[in-house]
Amino acid sequence: MTLLSSIRLMGSYNQWMNARLYEAAGKLPISVVNEDKKAFFGSILGTLNHIMVGDILWLKRFAMYPSYHQALELVRQLDTPTALTQILYEDLALLAGMRTKLDSAIVTWTNELTEQDLETDLTYANTKGIVSTRTFGLLIVHFFNHQTHHRGQVTTLLHQEGIDVGITDLLALIPIQ
């Protein structure tokens, strides 16, 4: 499997897992979703917002890539988050609606990518203004890894509330040969 195929698989996995997480979180009273669980981003809602903040920050960087992928037009229109802890949406349903739109754009974008895109470098500034240049394809791998890491935190918080998200493994989407 090529890096491009892996990235496309991760786009699908991201969309699938986010749908499952939001469905599971929607089973809880909003007071529980907002309750500070002493997690890194506080609550379930805080962690879901952080995932979106990270996604938007990275996708805005990717949207400036010279290939100018049309699928990221939605991201170009969004305000740039100002903090990693920013609550973009206090309402879970509104956050879920934007998550669905963003995930659809991500899947479309991964299908627009080419092997040549992945091999080039991307220069960007992080949230502290530090400029860095890295291989575009590996930055995309980091982008998906970040989501997976924090979704693991959310599944733990949901499990503590008695909500079973079910299978979360990427293996569920890897085609059987």
PDB file of N, CA and C in Angstrom, residues 9-97:
ATOM      1  N   LEU A   9      -7.109   5.949   3.136  1.00  0.00           N
ATOM      2  CA  LEU A   9      -7.719   5.059   4.123  1.00  0.00           C
ATOM      3  C   LEU A   9      -7.921   5.797   5.442  1.00  0.00           C
ATOM      4  N   MET A  10      -6.930   6.578   5.853  1.00  0.00           N
ATOM      5  CA  MET A  10      -7.043   7.337   7.098  1.00  0.00           C
ATOM      6  C   MET A  10      -8.152   8.386   7.016  1.00  0.00           C
ATOM      7  N   GLY A  11      -8.355   8.959   5.842  1.00  0.00           N
ATOM      8  CA  GLY A  11      -9.460   9.905   5.668  1.00  0.00           C
ATOM      9  C   GLY A  11     -10.802   9.230   5.901  1.00  0.00           C
ATOM     10  N   SER A  12     -10.950   8.038   5.369  1.00  0.00           N
ATOM     11  CA  SER A  12     -12.189   7.276   5.572  1.00  0.00           C
ATOM     12  C   SER A  12     -12.344   6.861   7.027  1.00  0.00           C
ATOM     13  N   TYR A  13     -11.247   6.420   7.630  1.00  0.00           N
ATOM     14  CA  TYR A  13     -11.265   6.007   9.030  1.00  0.00           C
ATOM     15  C   TYR A  13     -11.646   7.186   9.926  1.00  0.00           C
ATOM     16  N   ASN A  14     -11.066   8.333   9.664  1.00  0.00           N
ATOM     17  CA  ASN A  14     -11.367   9.547  10.413  1.00  0.00           C
ATOM     18  C   ASN A  14     -12.865   9.848  10.368  1.00  0.00           C
ATOM     19  N   GLN A  15     -13.435   9.802   9.192  1.00  0.00           N
ATOM     20  CA  GLN A  15     -14.860  10.096   9.028  1.00  0.00           C
ATOM     21  C   GLN A  15     -15.719   9.063   9.779  1.00  0.00           C
ATOM     22  N   TRP A  16     -15.373   7.801   9.645  1.00  0.00           N
ATOM     23  CA  TRP A  16     -16.111   6.711  10.271  1.00  0.00           C
ATOM     24  C   TRP A  16     -16.052   6.822  11.793  1.00  0.00           C
ATOM     25  N   MET A  17     -14.853   7.027  12.327  1.00  0.00           N
ATOM     26  CA  MET A  17     -14.691   7.094  13.779  1.00  0.00           C
ATOM     27  C   MET A  17     -15.353   8.337  14.371  1.00  0.00           C
ATOM     28  N   ASN A  18     -15.235   9.459  13.701  1.00  0.00           N
ATOM     29  CA  ASN A  18     -15.874  10.663  14.229  1.00  0.00           C
ATOM     30  C   ASN A  18     -17.391  10.495  14.279  1.00  0.00           C
ATOM     31  N   ALA A  19     -17.975   9.887  13.271  1.00  0.00           N
ATOM     32  CA  ALA A  19     -19.425   9.643  13.283  1.00  0.00           C
ATOM     33  C   ALA A  19     -19.804   8.778  14.481  1.00  0.00           C
ATOM     34  N   ARG A  20     -19.012   7.765  14.760  1.00  0.00           N
ATOM     35  CA  ARG A  20     -19.274   6.873  15.895  1.00  0.00           C
ATOM     36  C   ARG A  20     -19.139   7.615  17.227  1.00  0.00           C
ATOM     37  N   LEU A  21     -18.094   8.434  17.345  1.00  0.00           N
ATOM     38  CA  LEU A  21     -17.881   9.176  18.591  1.00  0.00           C
ATOM     39  C   LEU A  21     -19.007  10.153  18.878  1.00  0.00           C
ATOM     40  N   TYR A  22     -19.412  10.884  17.860  1.00  0.00           N
ATOM     41  CA  TYR A  22     -20.468  11.872  18.063  1.00  0.00           C
ATOM     42  C   TYR A  22     -21.807  11.202  18.351  1.00  0.00           C
ATOM     43  N   GLU A  23     -22.055  10.065  17.715  1.00  0.00           N
ATOM     44  CA  GLU A  23     -23.275   9.315  18.013  1.00  0.00           C
ATOM     45  C   GLU A  23     -23.256   8.858  19.478  1.00  0.00           C
ATOM     46  N   ALA A  24     -22.125   8.339  19.921  1.00  0.00           N
ATOM     47  CA  ALA A  24     -21.989   7.873  21.302  1.00  0.00           C
ATOM     48  C   ALA A  24     -22.132   9.036  22.279  1.00  0.00           C
ATOM     49  N   ALA A  25     -21.453  10.151  22.013  1.00  0.00           N
ATOM     50  CA  ALA A  25     -21.523  11.311  22.907  1.00  0.00           C
ATOM     51  C   ALA A  25     -22.947  11.854  22.982  1.00  0.00           C
ATOM     52  N   GLY A  26     -23.678  11.738  21.884  1.00  0.00           N
ATOM     53  CA  GLY A  26     -25.054  12.218  21.844  1.00  0.00           C
ATOM     54  C   GLY A  26     -25.997  11.437  22.741  1.00  0.00           C
ATOM     55  N   LYS A  27     -25.578  10.288  23.225  1.00  0.00           N
ATOM     56  CA  LYS A  27     -26.408   9.481  24.136  1.00  0.00           C
ATOM     57  C   LYS A  27     -26.343   9.993  25.575  1.00  0.00           C
ATOM     58  N   LEU A  28     -25.391  10.862  25.840  1.00  0.00           N
ATOM     59  CA  LEU A  28     -25.203  11.376  27.200  1.00  0.00           C
ATOM     60  C   LEU A  28     -25.935  12.692  27.395  1.00  0.00           C
ATOM     61  N   PRO A  29     -26.346  12.976  28.618  1.00  0.00           N
ATOM     62  CA  PRO A  29     -26.895  14.307  28.901  1.00  0.00           C
ATOM     63  C   PRO A  29     -25.814  15.363  28.635  1.00  0.00           C
ATOM     64  N   ILE A  30     -26.225  16.513  28.168  1.00  0.00           N
ATOM     65  CA  ILE A  30     -25.263  17.560  27.824  1.00  0.00           C
ATOM     66  C   ILE A  30     -24.440  17.974  29.042  1.00  0.00           C
ATOM     67  N   SER A  31     -25.022  17.861  30.227  1.00  0.00           N
ATOM     68  CA  SER A  31     -24.265  18.205  31.431  1.00  0.00           C
ATOM     69  C   SER A  31     -23.064  17.280  31.607  1.00  0.00           C
ATOM     70  N   VAL A  32     -23.207  16.014  31.229  1.00  0.00           N
ATOM     71  CA  VAL A  32     -22.096  15.063  31.321  1.00  0.00           C
ATOM     72  C   VAL A  32     -21.071  15.343  30.225  1.00  0.00           C
ATOM     73  N   VAL A  33     -21.537  15.687  29.027  1.00  0.00           N
ATOM     74  CA  VAL A  33     -20.637  16.008  27.912  1.00  0.00           C
ATOM     75  C   VAL A  33     -19.785  17.232  28.249  1.00  0.00           C
ATOM     76  N   ASN A  34     -20.351  18.152  29.015  1.00  0.00           N
ATOM     77  CA  ASN A  34     -19.648  19.390  29.392  1.00  0.00           C
ATOM     78  C   ASN A  34     -18.875  19.284  30.697  1.00  0.00           C
ATOM     79  N   GLU A  35     -19.082  18.225  31.450  1.00  0.00           N
ATOM     80  CA  GLU A  35     -18.470  18.086  32.774  1.00  0.00           C
ATOM     81  C   GLU A  35     -16.950  17.959  32.680  1.00  0.00           C
ATOM     82  N   ASP A  36     -16.262  18.710  33.529  1.00  0.00           N
ATOM     83  CA  ASP A  36     -14.802  18.629  33.566  1.00  0.00           C
ATOM     84  C   ASP A  36     -14.391  17.283  34.143  1.00  0.00           C
ATOM     85  N   LYS A  37     -13.773  16.456  33.310  1.00  0.00           N
ATOM     86  CA  LYS A  37     -13.359  15.107  33.706  1.00  0.00           C
ATOM     87  C   LYS A  37     -11.879  15.065  34.088  1.00  0.00           C
ATOM     88  N   LYS A  38     -11.274  16.233  34.200  1.00  0.00           N
ATOM     89  CA  LYS A  38      -9.848  16.334  34.509  1.00  0.00           C
ATOM     90  C   LYS A  38      -8.982  15.728  33.396  1.00  0.00           C
ATOM     91  N   ALA A  39      -9.550  15.645  32.211  1.00  0.00           N
ATOM     92  CA  ALA A  39      -8.793  15.208  31.034  1.00  0.00           C
ATOM     93  C   ALA A  39      -7.961  16.399  30.549  1.00  0.00           C
ATOM     94  N   PHE A  40      -7.065  16.157  29.628  1.00  0.00           N
ATOM     95  CA  PHE A  40      -6.174  17.210  29.160  1.00  0.00           C
ATOM     96  C   PHE A  40      -6.948  18.422  28.645  1.00  0.00           C
ATOM     97  N   PHE A  41      -8.078  18.172  27.961  1.00  0.00           N
ATOM     98  CA  PHE A  41      -8.910  19.264  27.468  1.00  0.00           C
ATOM     99  C   PHE A  41     -10.225  19.339  28.232  1.00  0.00           C
ATOM    100  N   GLY A  42     -10.187  18.868  29.469  1.00  0.00           N
ATOM    101  CA  GLY A  42     -11.316  18.996  30.382  1.00  0.00           C
ATOM    102  C   GLY A  42     -12.418  17.982  30.152  1.00  0.00           C
ATOM    103  N   SER A  43     -13.321  18.338  29.308  1.00  0.00           N
ATOM    104  CA  SER A  43     -14.538  17.557  29.100  1.00  0.00           C
ATOM    105  C   SER A  43     -14.517  16.805  27.775  1.00  0.00           C
ATOM    106  N   ILE A  44     -15.548  16.020  27.576  1.00  0.00           N
ATOM    107  CA  ILE A  44     -15.743  15.360  26.271  1.00  0.00           C
ATOM    108  C   ILE A  44     -15.878  16.440  25.203  1.00  0.00           C
ATOM    109  N   LEU A  45     -16.718  17.443  25.471  1.00  0.00           N
ATOM    110  CA  LEU A  45     -16.910  18.523  24.502  1.00  0.00           C
ATOM    111  C   LEU A  45     -15.613  19.286  24.267  1.00  0.00           C
ATOM    112  N   GLY A  46     -14.855  19.527  25.332  1.00  0.00           N
ATOM    113  CA  GLY A  46     -13.580  20.232  25.186  1.00  0.00           C
ATOM    114  C   GLY A  46     -12.603  19.458  24.317  1.00  0.00           C
ATOM    115  N   THR A  47     -12.573  18.142  24.479  1.00  0.00           N
ATOM    116  CA  THR A  47     -11.660  17.318  23.685  1.00  0.00           C
ATOM    117  C   THR A  47     -12.108  17.252  22.236  1.00  0.00           C
ATOM    118  N   LEU A  48     -13.413  17.123  22.009  1.00  0.00           N
ATOM    119  CA  LEU A  48     -13.922  17.116  20.631  1.00  0.00           C
ATOM    120  C   LEU A  48     -13.642  18.449  19.949  1.00  0.00           C
ATOM    121  N   ASN A  49     -13.781  19.543  20.691  1.00  0.00           N
ATOM    122  CA  ASN A  49     -13.446  20.859  20.137  1.00  0.00           C
ATOM    123  C   ASN A  49     -11.961  20.946  19.816  1.00  0.00           C
ATOM    124  N   HIS A  50     -11.107  20.410  20.701  1.00  0.00           N
ATOM    125  CA  HIS A  50      -9.665  20.452  20.442  1.00  0.00           C
ATOM    126  C   HIS A  50      -9.319  19.700  19.155  1.00  0.00           C
ATOM    127  N   ILE A  51      -9.933  18.560  18.942  1.00  0.00           N
ATOM    128  CA  ILE A  51      -9.668  17.812  17.705  1.00  0.00           C
ATOM    129  C   ILE A  51     -10.009  18.686  16.503  1.00  0.00           C
ATOM    130  N   MET A  52     -11.149  19.366  16.573  1.00  0.00           N
ATOM    131  CA  MET A  52     -11.537  20.223  15.452  1.00  0.00           C
ATOM    132  C   MET A  52     -10.587  21.411  15.306  1.00  0.00           C
ATOM    133  N   VAL A  53     -10.180  21.999  16.417  1.00  0.00           N
ATOM    134  CA  VAL A  53      -9.218  23.111  16.365  1.00  0.00           C
ATOM    135  C   VAL A  53      -7.946  22.646  15.654  1.00  0.00           C
ATOM    136  N   GLY A  54      -7.409  21.504  16.082  1.00  0.00           N
ATOM    137  CA  GLY A  54      -6.206  20.973  15.445  1.00  0.00           C
ATOM    138  C   GLY A  54      -6.412  20.708  13.970  1.00  0.00           C
ATOM    139  N   ASP A  55      -7.557  20.130  13.637  1.00  0.00           N
ATOM    140  CA  ASP A  55      -7.855  19.856  12.230  1.00  0.00           C
ATOM    141  C   ASP A  55      -7.886  21.140  11.410  1.00  0.00           C
ATOM    142  N   ILE A  56      -8.572  22.139  11.923  1.00  0.00           N
ATOM    143  CA  ILE A  56      -8.681  23.397  11.178  1.00  0.00           C
ATOM    144  C   ILE A  56      -7.311  24.052  11.009  1.00  0.00           C
ATOM    145  N   LEU A  57      -6.523  24.070  12.080  1.00  0.00           N
ATOM    146  CA  LEU A  57      -5.191  24.675  11.971  1.00  0.00           C
ATOM    147  C   LEU A  57      -4.351  23.971  10.901  1.00  0.00           C
ATOM    148  N   TRP A  58      -4.331  22.630  10.947  1.00  0.00           N
ATOM    149  CA  TRP A  58      -3.542  21.897   9.956  1.00  0.00           C
ATOM    150  C   TRP A  58      -4.138  22.031   8.562  1.00  0.00           C
ATOM    151  N   LEU A  59      -5.442  21.934   8.441  1.00  0.00           N
ATOM    152  CA  LEU A  59      -6.059  22.033   7.111  1.00  0.00           C
ATOM    153  C   LEU A  59      -5.877  23.413   6.507  1.00  0.00           C
ATOM    154  N   LYS A  60      -5.864  24.456   7.332  1.00  0.00           N
ATOM    155  CA  LYS A  60      -5.578  25.806   6.804  1.00  0.00           C
ATOM    156  C   LYS A  60      -4.156  25.867   6.243  1.00  0.00           C
ATOM    157  N   ARG A  61      -3.221  25.222   6.920  1.00  0.00           N
ATOM    158  CA  ARG A  61      -1.850  25.153   6.379  1.00  0.00           C
ATOM    159  C   ARG A  61      -1.843  24.377   5.069  1.00  0.00           C
ATOM    160  N   PHE A  62      -2.543  23.248   5.062  1.00  0.00           N
ATOM    161  CA  PHE A  62      -2.591  22.417   3.852  1.00  0.00           C
ATOM    162  C   PHE A  62      -3.315  23.144   2.719  1.00  0.00           C
ATOM    163  N   ALA A  63      -4.287  23.978   3.057  1.00  0.00           N
ATOM    164  CA  ALA A  63      -5.073  24.697   2.050  1.00  0.00           C
ATOM    165  C   ALA A  63      -4.233  25.730   1.303  1.00  0.00           C
ATOM    166  N   MET A  64      -3.119  26.142   1.890  1.00  0.00           N
ATOM    167  CA  MET A  64      -2.237  27.103   1.242  1.00  0.00           C
ATOM    168  C   MET A  64      -1.194  26.426   0.364  1.00  0.00           C
ATOM    169  N   TYR A  65      -1.234  25.111   0.345  1.00  0.00           N
ATOM    170  CA  TYR A  65      -0.307  24.326  -0.467  1.00  0.00           C
ATOM    171  C   TYR A  65      -0.446  24.746  -1.932  1.00  0.00           C
ATOM    172  N   PRO A  66       0.643  24.796  -2.665  1.00  0.00           N
ATOM    173  CA  PRO A  66       0.593  25.289  -4.045  1.00  0.00           C
ATOM    174  C   PRO A  66      -0.411  24.577  -4.967  1.00  0.00           C
ATOM    175  N   SER A  67      -0.733  23.313  -4.688  1.00  0.00           N
ATOM    176  CA  SER A  67      -1.693  22.613  -5.552  1.00  0.00           C
ATOM    177  C   SER A  67      -3.112  23.149  -5.402  1.00  0.00           C
ATOM    178  N   TYR A  68      -3.364  23.910  -4.354  1.00  0.00           N
ATOM    179  CA  TYR A  68      -4.668  24.545  -4.103  1.00  0.00           C
ATOM    180  C   TYR A  68      -5.821  23.564  -4.322  1.00  0.00           C
ATOM    181  N   HIS A  69      -5.951  22.643  -3.440  1.00  0.00           N
ATOM    182  CA  HIS A  69      -7.006  21.639  -3.538  1.00  0.00           C
ATOM    183  C   HIS A  69      -8.365  22.269  -3.258  1.00  0.00           C
ATOM    184  N   GLN A  70      -9.260  22.133  -4.203  1.00  0.00           N
ATOM    185  CA  GLN A  70     -10.603  22.712  -4.129  1.00  0.00           C
ATOM    186  C   GLN A  70     -11.385  22.198  -2.921  1.00  0.00           C
ATOM    187  N   ALA A  71     -11.158  20.964  -2.526  1.00  0.00           N
ATOM    188  CA  ALA A  71     -11.911  20.371  -1.417  1.00  0.00           C
ATOM    189  C   ALA A  71     -11.711  21.123  -0.105  1.00  0.00           C
ATOM    190  N   LEU A  72     -10.639  21.890   0.003  1.00  0.00           N
ATOM    191  CA  LEU A  72     -10.366  22.613   1.244  1.00  0.00           C
ATOM    192  C   LEU A  72     -10.940  24.029   1.241  1.00  0.00           C
ATOM    193  N   GLU A  73     -11.784  24.333   0.283  1.00  0.00           N
ATOM    194  CA  GLU A  73     -12.395  25.664   0.229  1.00  0.00           C
ATOM    195  C   GLU A  73     -13.185  25.962   1.504  1.00  0.00           C
ATOM    196  N   LEU A  74     -13.884  24.973   2.026  1.00  0.00           N
ATOM    197  CA  LEU A  74     -14.612  25.147   3.286  1.00  0.00           C
ATOM    198  C   LEU A  74     -13.674  25.646   4.383  1.00  0.00           C
ATOM    199  N   VAL A  75     -12.501  25.067   4.452  1.00  0.00           N
ATOM    200  CA  VAL A  75     -11.527  25.423   5.488  1.00  0.00           C
ATOM    201  C   VAL A  75     -11.017  26.842   5.283  1.00  0.00           C
ATOM    202  N   ARG A  76     -10.810  27.221   4.053  1.00  0.00           N
ATOM    203  CA  ARG A  76     -10.334  28.579   3.771  1.00  0.00           C
ATOM    204  C   ARG A  76     -11.315  29.619   4.289  1.00  0.00           C
ATOM    205  N   GLN A  77     -12.601  29.265   4.323  1.00  0.00           N
ATOM    206  CA  GLN A  77     -13.652  30.192   4.760  1.00  0.00           C
ATOM    207  C   GLN A  77     -13.755  30.300   6.288  1.00  0.00           C
ATOM    208  N   LEU A  78     -13.224  29.321   7.005  1.00  0.00           N
ATOM    209  CA  LEU A  78     -13.347  29.291   8.464  1.00  0.00           C
ATOM    210  C   LEU A  78     -12.373  30.252   9.127  1.00  0.00           C
ATOM    211  N   ASP A  79     -12.781  30.775  10.265  1.00  0.00           N
ATOM    212  CA  ASP A  79     -11.878  31.585  11.078  1.00  0.00           C
ATOM    213  C   ASP A  79     -10.769  30.683  11.618  1.00  0.00           C
ATOM    214  N   THR A  80      -9.588  31.239  11.766  1.00  0.00           N
ATOM    215  CA  THR A  80      -8.473  30.489  12.330  1.00  0.00           C
ATOM    216  C   THR A  80      -8.609  30.467  13.848  1.00  0.00           C
ATOM    217  N   PRO A  81      -8.611  29.278  14.451  1.00  0.00           N
ATOM    218  CA  PRO A  81      -8.684  29.207  15.914  1.00  0.00           C
ATOM    219  C   PRO A  81      -7.511  29.966  16.535  1.00  0.00           C
ATOM    220  N   THR A  82      -7.756  30.515  17.722  1.00  0.00           N
ATOM    221  CA  THR A  82      -6.737  31.332  18.387  1.00  0.00           C
ATOM    222  C   THR A  82      -6.027  30.599  19.513  1.00  0.00           C
ATOM    223  N   ALA A  83      -6.554  29.440  19.915  1.00  0.00           N
ATOM    224  CA  ALA A  83      -5.935  28.668  20.997  1.00  0.00           C
ATOM    225  C   ALA A  83      -6.290  27.198  20.831  1.00  0.00           C
ATOM    226  N   LEU A  84      -5.381  26.329  21.256  1.00  0.00           N
ATOM    227  CA  LEU A  84      -5.633  24.893  21.166  1.00  0.00           C
ATOM    228  C   LEU A  84      -6.769  24.446  22.077  1.00  0.00           C
ATOM    229  N   THR A  85      -7.083  25.252  23.071  1.00  0.00           N
ATOM    230  CA  THR A  85      -8.167  24.942  24.009  1.00  0.00           C
ATOM    231  C   THR A  85      -9.468  25.662  23.648  1.00  0.00           C
ATOM    232  N   GLN A  86      -9.488  26.347  22.524  1.00  0.00           N
ATOM    233  CA  GLN A  86     -10.655  27.134  22.140  1.00  0.00           C
ATOM    234  C   GLN A  86     -11.886  26.249  21.970  1.00  0.00           C
ATOM    235  N   ILE A  87     -12.996  26.706  22.517  1.00  0.00           N
ATOM    236  CA  ILE A  87     -14.275  26.033  22.311  1.00  0.00           C
ATOM    237  C   ILE A  87     -14.929  26.713  21.111  1.00  0.00           C
ATOM    238  N   LEU A  88     -14.922  26.017  19.997  1.00  0.00           N
ATOM    239  CA  LEU A  88     -15.502  26.552  18.771  1.00  0.00           C
ATOM    240  C   LEU A  88     -17.023  26.481  18.808  1.00  0.00           C
ATOM    241  N   TYR A  89     -17.531  25.410  19.402  1.00  0.00           N
ATOM    242  CA  TYR A  89     -18.974  25.173  19.493  1.00  0.00           C
ATOM    243  C   TYR A  89     -19.293  24.665  20.890  1.00  0.00           C
ATOM    244  N   GLU A  90     -20.156  25.372  21.595  1.00  0.00           N
ATOM    245  CA  GLU A  90     -20.582  24.932  22.922  1.00  0.00           C
ATOM    246  C   GLU A  90     -21.723  23.937  22.836  1.00  0.00           C
ATOM    247  N   ASP A  91     -22.342  23.835  21.680  1.00  0.00           N
ATOM    248  CA  ASP A  91     -23.460  22.933  21.454  1.00  0.00           C
ATOM    249  C   ASP A  91     -22.955  21.705  20.693  1.00  0.00           C
ATOM    250  N   LEU A  92     -23.148  20.522  21.257  1.00  0.00           N
ATOM    251  CA  LEU A  92     -22.658  19.288  20.640  1.00  0.00           C
ATOM    252  C   LEU A  92     -23.252  19.076  19.255  1.00  0.00           C
ATOM    253  N   ALA A  93     -24.522  19.384  19.070  1.00  0.00           N
ATOM    254  CA  ALA A  93     -25.162  19.180  17.764  1.00  0.00           C
ATOM    255  C   ALA A  93     -24.535  20.082  16.697  1.00  0.00           C
ATOM    256  N   LEU A  94     -24.231  21.321  17.055  1.00  0.00           N
ATOM    257  CA  LEU A  94     -23.583  22.228  16.100  1.00  0.00           C
ATOM    258  C   LEU A  94     -22.165  21.762  15.787  1.00  0.00           C
ATOM    259  N   LEU A  95     -21.450  21.319  16.819  1.00  0.00           N
ATOM    260  CA  LEU A  95     -20.101  20.788  16.621  1.00  0.00           C
ATOM    261  C   LEU A  95     -20.151  19.560  15.722  1.00  0.00           C
ATOM    262  N   ALA A  96     -21.114  18.682  15.960  1.00  0.00           N
ATOM    263  CA  ALA A  96     -21.271  17.468  15.141  1.00  0.00           C
ATOM    264  C   ALA A  96     -21.578  17.820  13.688  1.00  0.00           C
ATOM    265  N   GLY A  97     -22.402  18.833  13.471  1.00  0.00           N
ATOM    266  CA  GLY A  97     -22.723  19.257  12.103  1.00  0.00           C
ATOM    267  C   GLY A  97     -21.492  19.744  11.358  1.00  0.00           C
TER     268      GLY A  97
END
